PDB file of C-alpha atoms in Angstrom:
ATOM      1  CA  MET A   1       3.623 -31.810  24.929  1.00  0.00           C
ATOM      2  CA  GLU A   2       1.944 -33.326  21.907  1.00  0.00           C
ATOM      3  CA  GLY A   3      -1.767 -33.182  21.196  1.00  0.00           C
ATOM      4  CA  THR A   4      -4.084 -30.768  19.503  1.00  0.00           C
ATOM      5  CA  VAL A   5      -4.101 -26.985  19.535  1.00  0.00           C
ATOM      6  CA  LYS A   6      -7.118 -27.149  21.829  1.00  0.00           C
ATOM      7  CA  GLU A   7      -5.310 -29.458  24.287  1.00  0.00           C
ATOM      8  CA  ARG A   8      -2.204 -27.249  24.317  1.00  0.00           C
ATOM      9  CA  LEU A   9      -4.323 -24.153  24.846  1.00  0.00           C
ATOM     10  CA  LYS A  10      -6.163 -25.775  27.752  1.00  0.00           C
ATOM     11  CA  TYR A  11      -2.813 -26.844  29.237  1.00  0.00           C
ATOM     12  CA  PHE A  12      -1.498 -23.271  28.987  1.00  0.00           C
ATOM     13  CA  ILE A  13      -4.639 -21.823  30.582  1.00  0.00           C
ATOM     14  CA  LYS A  14      -4.364 -24.280  33.455  1.00  0.00           C
ATOM     15  CA  SER A  15      -0.677 -23.414  33.938  1.00  0.00           C
ATOM     16  CA  GLU A  16      -1.617 -19.728  34.133  1.00  0.00           C
ATOM     17  CA  GLY A  17      -4.038 -20.502  36.929  1.00  0.00           C
ATOM     18  CA  ILE A  18      -6.984 -18.825  35.250  1.00  0.00           C
ATOM     19  CA  SER A  19     -10.323 -20.142  34.076  1.00  0.00           C
ATOM     20  CA  GLU A  20     -11.183 -20.724  30.447  1.00  0.00           C
ATOM     21  CA  ARG A  21     -13.852 -18.041  30.840  1.00  0.00           C
ATOM     22  CA  GLU A  22     -11.234 -15.529  32.064  1.00  0.00           C
ATOM     23  CA  PHE A  23      -8.924 -16.444  29.181  1.00  0.00           C
ATOM     24  CA  CYS A  24     -11.751 -15.899  26.675  1.00  0.00           C
ATOM     25  CA  ARG A  25     -12.667 -12.583  28.288  1.00  0.00           C
ATOM     26  CA  ARG A  26      -9.083 -11.316  28.031  1.00  0.00           C
ATOM     27  CA  VAL A  27      -8.733 -12.408  24.415  1.00  0.00           C
ATOM     28  CA  GLY A  28     -12.130 -10.993  23.482  1.00  0.00           C
ATOM     29  CA  VAL A  29     -13.842 -14.167  22.316  1.00  0.00           C
ATOM     30  CA  GLY A  30     -17.034 -15.880  23.432  1.00  0.00           C
ATOM     31  CA  SER A  31     -16.935 -18.169  26.484  1.00  0.00           C
ATOM     32  CA  ALA A  32     -17.523 -21.232  24.264  1.00  0.00           C
ATOM     33  CA  TYR A  33     -14.556 -20.408  22.006  1.00  0.00           C
ATOM     34  CA  ILE A  34     -12.154 -23.032  23.349  1.00  0.00           C
ATOM     35  CA  GLN A  35     -14.722 -25.803  23.018  1.00  0.00           C
ATOM     36  CA  SER A  36     -15.377 -24.737  19.414  1.00  0.00           C
ATOM     37  CA  ILE A  37     -11.726 -25.089  18.305  1.00  0.00           C
ATOM     38  CA  ARG A  38     -11.511 -27.904  15.756  1.00  0.00           C
ATOM     39  CA  LYS A  39      -8.089 -27.859  14.090  1.00  0.00           C
ATOM     40  CA  SER A  40      -6.545 -24.426  14.452  1.00  0.00           C
ATOM     41  CA  ILE A  41      -6.904 -20.844  15.656  1.00  0.00           C
ATOM     42  CA  MET A  42      -7.661 -17.986  13.283  1.00  0.00           C
ATOM     43  CA  PRO A  43      -4.796 -15.466  12.825  1.00  0.00           C
ATOM     44  CA  ASP A  44      -6.678 -12.528  14.372  1.00  0.00           C
ATOM     45  CA  THR A  45      -7.483 -14.575  17.479  1.00  0.00           C
ATOM     46  CA  LEU A  46      -3.894 -15.838  17.677  1.00  0.00           C
ATOM     47  CA  GLN A  47      -2.725 -12.231  17.518  1.00  0.00           C
ATOM     48  CA  GLN A  48      -4.987 -11.282  20.434  1.00  0.00           C
ATOM     49  CA  ILE A  49      -3.731 -14.280  22.417  1.00  0.00           C
ATOM     50  CA  THR A  50      -0.093 -13.259  21.891  1.00  0.00           C
ATOM     51  CA  ILE A  51      -0.894  -9.665  22.867  1.00  0.00           C
ATOM     52  CA  GLN A  52      -2.657 -10.706  26.070  1.00  0.00           C
ATOM     53  CA  PHE A  53      -0.206 -13.511  26.894  1.00  0.00           C
ATOM     54  CA  PRO A  54       3.181 -12.400  25.503  1.00  0.00           C
ATOM     55  CA  ARG A  55       5.115 -15.202  27.214  1.00  0.00           C
ATOM     56  CA  LEU A  56       3.131 -17.906  25.374  1.00  0.00           C
ATOM     57  CA  ASN A  57       5.135 -19.351  22.489  1.00  0.00           C
ATOM     58  CA  PRO A  58       2.775 -19.218  19.463  1.00  0.00           C
ATOM     59  CA  LEU A  59       4.831 -21.871  17.646  1.00  0.00           C
ATOM     60  CA  TRP A  60       4.327 -24.235  20.561  1.00  0.00           C
ATOM     61  CA  LEU A  61       0.606 -23.450  20.670  1.00  0.00           C
ATOM     62  CA  MET A  62       0.007 -23.993  16.966  1.00  0.00           C
ATOM     63  CA  MET A  63       2.517 -26.766  16.142  1.00  0.00           C
ATOM     64  CA  GLY A  64       3.659 -28.208  19.448  1.00  0.00           C
ATOM     65  CA  ASP A  65       7.258 -27.151  18.676  1.00  0.00           C
ATOM     66  CA  GLY A  66       9.598 -25.710  21.279  1.00  0.00           C
ATOM     67  CA  GLU A  67       8.787 -24.726  24.821  1.00  0.00           C
ATOM     68  CA  MET A  68       5.397 -23.513  25.981  1.00  0.00           C
ATOM     69  CA  LEU A  69       6.797 -20.250  27.313  1.00  0.00           C
ATOM     70  CA  LEU A  70       9.188 -17.916  25.559  1.00  0.00           C
ATOM     71  CA  PRO A  71      12.348 -17.030  27.495  1.00  0.00           C
ATOM     72  CA  GLU A  72      12.011 -13.848  29.498  1.00  0.00           C
ATOM     73  CA  GLU A  73      13.887 -10.893  28.085  1.00  0.00           C
ATOM     74  CA  GLU A  74      16.688  -9.525  30.191  1.00  0.00           C
ATOM     75  CA  LYS A  75      15.658  -6.190  31.576  1.00  0.00           C
ATOM     76  CA  LYS A  76      17.993  -3.257  31.102  1.00  0.00           C
ATOM     77  CA  PRO A  77      18.870  -1.437  34.286  1.00  0.00           C
ATOM     78  CA  GLU A  78      16.688   1.612  34.562  1.00  0.00           C
ATOM     79  CA  ALA A  79      18.222   5.045  34.760  1.00  0.00           C
ATOM     80  CA  ALA A  80      18.233   6.696  38.151  1.00  0.00           C
ATOM     81  CA  PRO A  81      15.471   9.283  38.659  1.00  0.00           C
ATOM     82  CA  SER A  82      18.075  12.058  38.883  1.00  0.00           C
ATOM     83  CA  GLU A  83      19.477  11.039  35.476  1.00  0.00           C
ATOM     84  CA  ILE A  84      15.995  11.080  33.991  1.00  0.00           C
ATOM     85  CA  LEU A  85      15.324  14.522  35.456  1.00  0.00           C
ATOM     86  CA  LEU A  86      18.627  15.867  34.115  1.00  0.00           C
ATOM     87  CA  LYS A  87      17.817  14.519  30.661  1.00  0.00           C
ATOM     88  CA  LEU A  88      14.347  16.087  30.786  1.00  0.00           C
ATOM     89  CA  LEU A  89      15.819  19.402  31.917  1.00  0.00           C
ATOM     90  CA  ASP A  90      18.381  19.326  29.116  1.00  0.00           C
ATOM     91  CA  ASP A  91      15.684  18.520  26.564  1.00  0.00           C
ATOM     92  CA  ALA A  92      13.523  21.352  27.912  1.00  0.00           C
ATOM     93  CA  GLN A  93      16.399  23.844  27.672  1.00  0.00           C
ATOM     94  CA  ASN A  94      17.132  22.794  24.091  1.00  0.00           C
ATOM     95  CA  GLU A  95      13.461  23.169  23.188  1.00  0.00           C
ATOM     96  CA  LYS A  96      13.342  26.582  24.872  1.00  0.00           C
ATOM     97  CA  ALA A  97      16.374  27.748  22.853  1.00  0.00           C
ATOM     98  CA  ARG A  98      14.777  26.465  19.636  1.00  0.00           C
ATOM     99  CA  LEU A  99      11.507  28.246  20.356  1.00  0.00           C
ATOM    100  CA  LEU A 100      13.265  31.509  21.272  1.00  0.00           C
ATOM    101  CA  SER A 101      15.143  31.377  17.979  1.00  0.00           C
ATOM    102  CA  ILE A 102      11.858  30.968  16.102  1.00  0.00           C
ATOM    103  CA  ILE A 103      10.296  33.868  18.027  1.00  0.00           C
ATOM    104  CA  GLU A 104      13.261  36.143  17.274  1.00  0.00           C
ATOM    105  CA  SER A 105      13.074  35.282  13.594  1.00  0.00           C
ATOM    106  CA  GLN A 106       9.345  36.053  13.545  1.00  0.00           C
ATOM    107  CA  GLN A 107       9.919  39.342  15.346  1.00  0.00           C
ATOM    108  CA  ARG A 108      12.485  40.391  12.695  1.00  0.00           C
ATOM    109  CA  THR A 109       9.976  39.474   9.971  1.00  0.00           C
ATOM    110  CA  ILE A 110       7.262  41.555  11.663  1.00  0.00           C
ATOM    111  CA  GLU A 111       9.633  44.526  11.960  1.00  0.00           C
ATOM    112  CA  ARG A 112      10.535  44.288   8.241  1.00  0.00           C
ATOM    113  CA  LEU A 113       6.878  44.041   7.246  1.00  0.00           C
ATOM    114  CA  THR A 114       6.026  47.033   9.446  1.00  0.00           C
ATOM    115  CA  GLU A 115       8.746  49.134   7.735  1.00  0.00           C
ATOM    116  CA  LEU A 116       7.537  48.085   4.279  1.00  0.00           C
ATOM    117  CA  THR A 117       3.945  48.939   5.224  1.00  0.00           C
ATOM    118  CA  LYS A 118       4.992  52.401   6.455  1.00  0.00           C
ATOM    119  CA  LYS A 119       6.926  53.055   3.222  1.00  0.00           C
ATOM    120  CA  ALA A 120       3.957  51.897   1.142  1.00  0.00           C
ATOM    121  CA  ASP A 121       1.642  54.186   3.147  1.00  0.00           C
ATOM    122  CA  VAL A 122       3.980  57.159   2.593  1.00  0.00           C
ATOM    123  CA  ARG A 123       4.098  56.413  -1.179  1.00  0.00           C
ATOM    124  CA  ARG A 124       0.327  56.166  -1.344  1.00  0.00           C
ATOM    125  CA  ALA A 125      -0.015  59.460   0.531  1.00  0.00           C
ATOM    126  CA  ASP A 126       2.513  61.124  -1.847  1.00  0.00           C
ATOM    127  CA  ASP A 127       0.684  59.687  -4.882  1.00  0.00           C
ATOM    128  CA  ALA A 128      -2.642  60.925  -3.529  1.00  0.00           C
ATOM    129  CA  THR A 129      -1.188  64.405  -2.888  1.00  0.00           C
ATOM    130  CA  SER A 130       0.365  64.680  -6.365  1.00  0.00           C
ATOM    131  CA  ALA A 131      -2.874  63.412  -7.962  1.00  0.00           C
ATOM    132  CA  ALA A 132      -4.903  65.982  -6.046  1.00  0.00           C
ATOM    133  CA  VAL A 133      -2.490  68.789  -6.975  1.00  0.00           C
ATOM    134  CA  GLY A 134      -2.311  67.776 -10.651  1.00  0.00           C
TER     135      GLY A 134
END
């Protein structure tokens, strides 16, 4: 289809079976936006259009090149729920093992610090005793 950006946009909206007002609402522009288009569409508005209408070919909209709609991507077969649950369980077990390892390491550090504190307390008590005696 040849024509202006405005004409192509109107054609797309009609093919989607929505009103111009609905299109503007979804894109986040004022209801008079389409009528105000002169030559082109600003990049930020074009970005919103492609986010809201991902099948619309932006090259077609702006230049008239190619097809109006982009080809649909082939969908990958989804994993069965049991496979997803097994993966989640495996991930949870790995995370549990990692966290237990961290806890054990911290417990060893606490034990070492406790021993050092006791030794320091004994030294301080010995120093205090020898200072009092001397």
